[in-house]
Amino acid sequence: MTEAFDILTNASLWAAVLRIATPLIFGVLGALLCERAGVLNLGIEGIMTMGAMAGWLAVYWGAGLWAGLLVAALAGLLLGLLHALLTVILGLSQHVSGLGITLFGSSLAYYLYRLWVQVGDLPPSIRPFQPLSIPGLSSLPFLGEAVFSQTAPTYLALALVAVAAWVLNRTPLGLALRMTGENPHAVEAQGLNPVMIRIGAVMAGSALMALGGAFLTMAAFNSFFPTMVQGRGWICIALVVFASWRPGKALLGALLFALFDAFQLRLQTTVSGVPYQLFLMAPYVLSILALILVARRARVPEALMQPYRRGER
Amino acid sequence: MTDPILELTGITRRFGPLLANDDISLHLQKGEILALLGENGAGKTTLMNILFGHYAADAGEVRVNGRALPAGQPRAAIAAGVGMVHQHFTLAGNLTVTDNIVIGSESLWRIDSRRKEAKARIRALSQTFGLPVDPDARVGDLSVGERQRVEILKALYRDASILILDEPTAVLAAPEAEQLFRILRGMTAGGLSIIFISHKLHEVMAASDRVTVLRAGRVVAERRTSETSPADLAELMVGRSVTRPKRAAHALGAPVVVARGLSVGEGQGKTLTEVDFEVHQGEILGIVGVSGNGQAVLGQMLSGLARPSAGVLTLEGRDITRLTPREAVRLGMGRVPEDRHAEGTVGDLAVWENAVLERLHEPAFAARGFVRRSAARTHAADLIDRFDIRGAGPDTRTRLVGRQHAKADSGPEPGCPPALSAGQPADPRSGRRRHRRRSCRVAGRACRGRRDPDDFGRPGRGGRPVGPHPGHRQGPSFGAGDGGEGRCPDAGADDGRGLGGA
């Protein structure tokens, strides 16, 4: 028990929580935007992998880190456009299209990586984002190390939570997006175009997902591996439900999952006699439990996964 | 006569082989209430959807204040001052009243939505037009009547000068409908012009200045309301003289269906309390009551979908209290469910498939695990023929048959079932349906009748009405001006609504 307490009071744990949560925050915000507009985007794994590769490659070829993030977002936009064409314009199954994009995005990322990058004994690396030193804040005891020792994309992710919440709840655009996820016919009857709104939401959401992937290669690590997303996308899909489709709760969910993960990593090294697989499993088991407790009350967007065709009701 | 505020000329629209609107022209004067009257399938809704820009017409033109509207753009229609109150409300239940009203009224790229001003304006509009509603309420929590007010406020918020209402009373109880027409009258005094779609003669007579009658996609007549009569309109609407169906007097036989002390639910949650009735051979029994007072569950019990918590139900002396749907079919309890889309037919299946769906265990239609398609088709074709199911062949997808559903649905019963129960059977149809029902001579029928006087100003069609239903469910009273009548929130949702389609 004392070990657990020691771990929880150690600032490095909380720093790790924010670091682990960052790609999840990007991913869950992206998935949330898509779903609020009524489109499930299971392409998230592939889009994150593609983002991880594209951003990294841009930097490897000499672009700046921020330009790399931009390239990653662009890759996400394109895959999002593909998903939108299939599901919104053609009205195909969102599940099938999403899984297809996951397979396509993951494979294409690795293919391009192998095509364009010489891989020797060690995978080539870049110089990633470094922790920002914020005058005054970073030197605070405990908080300085726990919160203010992160890389720039982490702060960007946190800021985007606030931006997403504001846009969704306070702007006419956000209202149109939410209404499209609830009843696209109502949107059309008010003179707006639900098809364009859905396409836009899926593209923007996919760009966010790709940024989540890019964080992995450009801040957390410094190289690209084809399997590095490792199910984080699926976790994001579950977190959206956990969050009842709300950005604030999505942040909470991402932090909670990251806490489980960071905690079990440290427990593995301090507690002996327990198979480490149990610890590895813990965050997922706890997530399922949390989902059961929270998600039963969730209010699903009414038109989620319902293709919109004009003139049909 | 001044220039019309709205003018439609030569509107034509086809859906596949169906000519929904055939060279329709009509006009609307400022401050006028025009009723668009016609049977279902006459093309009224299609015409209004073209006017509002949901569809583009194949030919023809819409002019508002003399200026032509671009086809197929609701945005342009709204900008020109056209507001539409859809029959199936276009509202998002999870969002608030304000959300539902302001969407589309502001530039999408504003950084902040003007909520306070919007709410103040909604309150002001509610006040002016007598449409009370709480701007902060979640639409899903509102009654059907309140939702309709929101739908009207949406149009007014966008400064509509022409208001189109598609079957506005389909979801309302009689007092609510009267209230609505009073409000509409007040609006025209304020300069609005209104078109409302209806197939109910009495409300057309009561509420309109002028009537345009559509039949089979064409304008067949235009009358000043003051210069016409319900009988005249009925004849124009159906295209032949409508005589009141007469019932030859005949003696009633023995009781066929007998209910004794039927109750559903426990304690406060009771939806039906000790209901007794009997239906004799050769009798039509009407059951009257405001929607939501237990009729639905009674209908379900008669078809084996619900079980009473107490009481006994018998069919020709046999106890059928614990009826299963399968047994109901076997015993020949014919039924037309209230919500035909949900319970009666499968829209994506062909008519012949629906016709034999519940009889697939019979050797006539299935052998060795295979459906006998030719026998099923022949059966369906025969039903279509015998029961005048219009617009359908055995292979038509059922949803395309639209409101003829009920017929396809009651059709499956071979010849003469000993008992037929029908939930709100006549609501979406005109008098013709009633002829049909009479033409099939049956042993006995239980019929749950309409809740308001029908088109011809007579009470429900029952041979013998059973008075206000002793269901104990009391709905709260909604909003001002409802006359304090108790209604359930879902009262409207489970009647006429399920019948829409086309």
Coordinates of N, CA, C and O in Angstrom, one line a residue, chain A residues 102-198:
Chain A
T102 N -8.8 2.2 -41.5 CA -7.8 1.8 -40.5 C -6.8 0.9 -41.2 O -5.6 1.0 -41.1
L103 N -7.3 -0.1 -41.9 CA -6.3 -1.1 -42.6 C -5.5 -0.3 -43.7 O -4.3 -0.5 -43.8
F104 N -6.2 0.5 -44.4 CA -5.6 1.2 -45.5 C -4.6 2.2 -45.0 O -3.4 2.2 -45.4
G105 N -5.0 3.0 -44.0 CA -4.1 4.0 -43.5 C -2.8 3.4 -42.8 O -1.7 3.9 -43.1
S106 N -3.0 2.3 -42.0 CA -1.9 1.7 -41.4 C -0.9 1.1 -42.4 O 0.3 1.3 -42.3
S107 N -1.5 0.5 -43.4 CA -0.6 -0.2 -44.4 C 0.1 0.8 -45.3 O 1.3 0.7 -45.6
L108 N -0.7 1.9 -45.7 CA -0.1 2.9 -46.6 C 1.0 3.6 -45.9 O 2.1 3.9 -46.4
A109 N 0.8 3.9 -44.6 CA 1.9 4.6 -43.8 C 3.2 3.7 -43.8 O 4.3 4.3 -44.1
Y110 N 3.0 2.4 -43.5 CA 4.2 1.6 -43.5 C 4.9 1.5 -44.9 O 6.1 1.5 -45.1
Y111 N 4.0 1.4 -45.9 CA 4.5 1.2 -47.3 C 5.3 2.4 -47.7 O 6.4 2.3 -48.2
L112 N 4.7 3.6 -47.4 CA 5.4 4.9 -47.8 C 6.7 5.0 -47.0 O 7.8 5.4 -47.5
Y113 N 6.7 4.6 -45.7 CA 7.9 4.7 -44.9 C 9.0 3.8 -45.5 O 10.1 4.3 -45.6
R114 N 8.6 2.6 -45.8 CA 9.6 1.7 -46.4 C 10.1 2.1 -47.8 O 11.2 1.9 -48.2
L115 N 9.2 2.8 -48.5 CA 9.5 3.3 -49.8 C 10.5 4.4 -49.8 O 11.4 4.5 -50.6
W116 N 10.3 5.3 -48.8 CA 11.1 6.5 -48.8 C 12.2 6.6 -47.8 O 13.0 7.6 -47.8
V117 N 12.2 5.7 -46.9 CA 13.2 5.8 -45.8 C 14.1 4.6 -45.8 O 13.6 3.4 -45.8
Q118 N 15.5 4.8 -45.8 CA 16.4 3.7 -45.6 C 16.5 3.3 -44.2 O 16.8 4.1 -43.3
V119 N 16.1 2.0 -43.9 CA 16.1 1.6 -42.5 C 17.3 0.7 -42.3 O 17.5 -0.3 -42.9
G120 N 18.2 1.1 -41.4 CA 19.4 0.2 -41.1 C 19.1 -0.6 -39.9 O 18.0 -1.1 -39.7
D121 N 20.2 -0.8 -39.1 CA 20.0 -1.7 -37.9 C 19.0 -1.0 -36.9 O 18.2 -1.6 -36.3
L122 N 19.2 0.3 -36.8 CA 18.3 1.1 -36.0 C 17.4 2.0 -36.8 O 17.9 2.5 -37.9
P123 N 16.1 2.1 -36.5 CA 15.3 3.0 -37.3 C 15.8 4.4 -37.2 O 16.3 4.9 -36.1
P124 N 15.8 5.2 -38.2 CA 16.3 6.6 -38.2 C 15.4 7.4 -37.3 O 14.3 7.1 -37.0
S125 N 16.0 8.4 -36.7 CA 15.3 9.2 -35.7 C 15.4 10.7 -36.1 O 16.2 11.1 -36.9
I126 N 14.5 11.5 -35.4 CA 14.6 12.9 -35.6 C 14.8 13.5 -34.2 O 14.7 12.8 -33.2
R127 N 15.0 14.9 -34.2 CA 15.0 15.5 -32.9 C 13.6 16.0 -32.5 O 13.1 16.9 -33.2
P128 N 13.0 15.3 -31.6 CA 11.5 15.6 -31.3 C 11.3 16.9 -30.5 O 12.3 17.6 -30.1
F129 N 10.1 17.2 -30.3 CA 9.7 18.3 -29.4 C 10.3 18.1 -28.0 O 10.4 17.0 -27.5
Q130 N 10.9 19.2 -27.5 CA 11.5 19.1 -26.1 C 10.6 19.7 -25.1 O 9.7 20.6 -25.4
P131 N 10.7 19.3 -23.8 CA 9.9 19.9 -22.8 C 10.1 21.4 -22.8 O 11.2 21.9 -22.9
L132 N 9.0 22.2 -22.7 CA 9.1 23.6 -22.7 C 9.4 24.1 -21.3 O 8.8 23.5 -20.3
S133 N 10.3 25.0 -21.2 CA 10.5 25.6 -19.9 C 9.7 26.9 -19.8 O 9.9 27.8 -20.5
I134 N 8.8 26.9 -18.9 CA 7.9 28.1 -18.7 C 8.4 28.9 -17.5 O 8.4 28.4 -16.4
P135 N 8.9 30.1 -17.8 CA 9.4 30.9 -16.7 C 8.5 31.0 -15.5 O 7.3 31.3 -15.8
G136 N 8.9 30.8 -14.3 CA 8.1 30.9 -13.2 C 7.3 29.7 -12.8 O 7.3 29.2 -11.7
L137 N 6.6 29.1 -13.8 CA 5.8 27.9 -13.5 C 6.6 26.6 -13.5 O 6.4 25.8 -12.6
S138 N 7.6 26.5 -14.4 CA 8.3 25.2 -14.4 C 9.1 25.0 -13.2 O 9.5 23.8 -12.9
S139 N 9.5 26.1 -12.5 CA 10.3 25.9 -11.3 C 9.5 25.7 -10.0 O 10.1 25.5 -9.0
L140 N 8.2 25.7 -10.1 CA 7.4 25.5 -8.9 C 7.7 24.1 -8.4 O 7.9 23.2 -9.1
P141 N 7.6 23.9 -7.1 CA 7.8 22.6 -6.5 C 6.6 21.7 -6.9 O 5.5 22.2 -7.0
F142 N 6.9 20.5 -7.2 CA 5.9 19.4 -7.6 C 5.1 19.8 -8.8 O 5.3 19.2 -9.9
L143 N 4.3 20.9 -8.8 CA 3.5 21.3 -10.0 C 4.4 21.5 -11.2 O 4.1 21.2 -12.3
G144 N 5.5 22.1 -10.9 CA 6.5 22.4 -12.0 C 6.8 21.2 -12.8 O 6.8 21.1 -14.0
E145 N 7.2 20.1 -12.0 CA 7.6 18.9 -12.7 C 6.4 18.1 -13.2 O 6.4 17.6 -14.3
A146 N 5.3 18.1 -12.4 CA 4.1 17.3 -12.8 C 3.4 17.9 -14.0 O 2.9 17.2 -14.9
V147 N 3.2 19.2 -14.0 CA 2.4 19.8 -15.0 C 3.1 20.6 -16.1 O 2.8 20.6 -17.3
F148 N 4.1 21.4 -15.6 CA 4.7 22.4 -16.5 C 6.1 21.9 -17.0 O 7.0 22.7 -17.2
S149 N 6.2 20.6 -17.3 CA 7.4 20.1 -17.9 C 7.1 19.4 -19.2 O 7.8 18.4 -19.6
Q150 N 6.0 19.8 -19.8 CA 5.5 19.0 -21.0 C 6.0 19.7 -22.3 O 6.5 20.8 -22.3
T151 N 5.9 18.9 -23.4 CA 6.2 19.4 -24.7 C 5.0 20.3 -25.2 O 3.9 20.1 -24.7
A152 N 5.3 21.1 -26.2 CA 4.3 22.0 -26.7 C 3.0 21.3 -27.2 O 1.9 21.8 -26.9
P153 N 3.1 20.2 -27.9 CA 1.8 19.6 -28.3 C 0.9 19.2 -27.2 O -0.4 19.2 -27.4
T154 N 1.4 18.9 -26.0 CA 0.5 18.6 -24.9 C -0.3 19.8 -24.5 O -1.5 19.7 -24.3
Y155 N 0.4 20.9 -24.5 CA -0.4 22.2 -24.1 C -1.4 22.5 -25.2 O -2.5 22.9 -25.0
L156 N -1.0 22.2 -26.5 CA -1.9 22.4 -27.6 C -3.2 21.5 -27.4 O -4.3 22.0 -27.6
A157 N -2.9 20.3 -27.0 CA -4.1 19.3 -26.8 C -5.0 19.9 -25.8 O -6.2 19.9 -25.9
L158 N -4.4 20.3 -24.7 CA -5.3 20.8 -23.6 C -6.0 22.1 -24.0 O -7.2 22.2 -23.7
A159 N -5.4 22.9 -24.8 CA -6.0 24.1 -25.3 C -7.2 23.8 -26.2 O -8.3 24.4 -26.2
L160 N -6.9 22.7 -27.0 CA -7.9 22.3 -28.0 C -9.2 21.8 -27.3 O -10.3 21.9 -27.9
V161 N -9.1 21.2 -26.1 CA -10.3 20.8 -25.4 C -11.2 22.0 -25.2 O -12.4 21.9 -25.4
A162 N -10.6 23.1 -24.7 CA -11.3 24.3 -24.4 C -11.9 24.8 -25.7 O -13.1 25.2 -25.7
V163 N -11.1 24.8 -26.7 CA -11.6 25.4 -28.0 C -12.8 24.5 -28.5 O -13.8 25.0 -28.9
A164 N -12.6 23.2 -28.5 CA -13.7 22.3 -29.0 C -15.0 22.5 -28.2 O -16.1 22.6 -28.7
A165 N -14.8 22.6 -26.8 CA -16.0 22.8 -26.0 C -16.7 24.1 -26.3 O -17.9 24.2 -26.5
W166 N -15.9 25.2 -26.6 CA -16.5 26.5 -26.9 C -17.2 26.4 -28.3 O -18.3 26.8 -28.4
V167 N -16.5 25.9 -29.2 CA -17.1 25.8 -30.6 C -18.4 25.0 -30.6 O -19.4 25.4 -31.1
L168 N -18.3 23.9 -29.9 CA -19.5 23.0 -29.9 C -20.7 23.7 -29.2 O -21.8 23.6 -29.7
N169 N -20.4 24.3 -28.1 CA -21.5 24.8 -27.3 C -21.9 26.3 -27.4 O -23.0 26.7 -27.1
R170 N -21.0 27.0 -28.0 CA -21.2 28.5 -28.0 C -21.3 29.1 -29.3 O -21.7 30.3 -29.4
T171 N -21.0 28.4 -30.4 CA -21.0 29.0 -31.7 C -22.1 28.5 -32.6 O -22.5 27.3 -32.4
P172 N -22.5 29.3 -33.5 CA -23.6 28.8 -34.5 C -23.0 27.5 -35.2 O -23.8 26.6 -35.5
L173 N -21.7 27.5 -35.5 CA -21.2 26.4 -36.2 C -21.3 25.1 -35.4 O -21.7 24.0 -35.9
G174 N -21.0 25.2 -34.1 CA -21.1 24.1 -33.2 C -22.5 23.6 -33.1 O -22.8 22.4 -33.1
L175 N -23.5 24.5 -33.0 CA -24.9 24.2 -33.0 C -25.3 23.4 -34.2 O -26.0 22.4 -34.2
A176 N -24.8 23.9 -35.4 CA -25.2 23.3 -36.7 C -24.6 21.9 -36.7 O -25.3 20.9 -37.1
L177 N -23.4 21.7 -36.2 CA -22.7 20.4 -36.1 C -23.5 19.4 -35.2 O -23.8 18.3 -35.6
R178 N -23.9 19.9 -34.0 CA -24.6 19.1 -33.1 C -26.0 18.7 -33.7 O -26.4 17.5 -33.6
M179 N -26.6 19.7 -34.3 CA -27.9 19.4 -34.8 C -27.9 18.4 -36.0 O -28.7 17.6 -36.1
T180 N -26.8 18.4 -36.7 CA -26.6 17.5 -37.8 C -26.5 16.1 -37.2 O -27.0 15.1 -37.9
G181 N -25.9 15.9 -36.1 CA -25.8 14.6 -35.4 C -27.1 14.2 -34.8 O -27.3 13.0 -34.5
E182 N -28.0 15.1 -34.5 CA -29.2 14.8 -33.9 C -30.3 14.6 -35.0 O -31.1 13.6 -34.9
N183 N -30.4 15.5 -35.9 CA -31.5 15.4 -36.9 C -31.1 16.2 -38.1 O -31.4 17.4 -38.2
P184 N -30.4 15.6 -39.1 CA -30.0 16.3 -40.3 C -31.1 16.9 -41.1 O -30.9 18.0 -41.7
H185 N -32.3 16.3 -41.0 CA -33.5 16.9 -41.7 C -33.8 18.3 -41.1 O -34.2 19.2 -41.8
A186 N -33.6 18.4 -39.8 CA -33.9 19.7 -39.2 C -32.9 20.8 -39.7 O -33.3 21.9 -39.9
V187 N -31.7 20.4 -39.9 CA -30.7 21.3 -40.4 C -31.0 21.7 -41.8 O -31.0 22.9 -42.1
E188 N -31.4 20.8 -42.6 CA -31.8 21.1 -44.0 C -33.0 22.0 -44.0 O -33.0 23.0 -44.8
A189 N -34.0 21.8 -43.1 CA -35.2 22.6 -43.1 C -34.9 24.0 -42.7 O -35.7 24.9 -42.9
Q190 N -33.8 24.2 -42.1 CA -33.4 25.6 -41.7 C -32.4 26.2 -42.7 O -31.8 27.2 -42.4
G191 N -32.3 25.6 -43.8 CA -31.5 26.2 -44.9 C -30.0 26.0 -44.9 O -29.3 26.6 -45.6
L192 N -29.6 25.1 -44.0 CA -28.2 24.7 -44.0 C -28.0 23.4 -44.7 O -28.9 22.7 -45.0
N193 N -26.7 23.1 -45.0 CA -26.4 21.9 -45.8 C -25.8 20.8 -44.9 O -24.6 20.9 -44.6
P194 N -26.6 19.8 -44.4 CA -26.0 18.8 -43.5 C -24.9 18.0 -44.1 O -24.0 17.5 -43.3
V195 N -24.9 17.8 -45.4 CA -23.9 17.0 -46.0 C -22.5 17.7 -45.9 O -21.5 17.1 -45.5
M196 N -22.5 19.0 -46.2 CA -21.2 19.8 -46.0 C -20.8 19.8 -44.6 O -19.6 19.7 -44.3
I197 N -21.7 19.9 -43.7 CA -21.3 20.0 -42.3 C -20.7 18.7 -41.8 O -19.7 18.6 -41.1
R198 N -21.3 17.6 -42.3 CA -20.7 16.3 -41.9 C -19.4 16.1 -42.5 O -18.4 15.6 -41.8

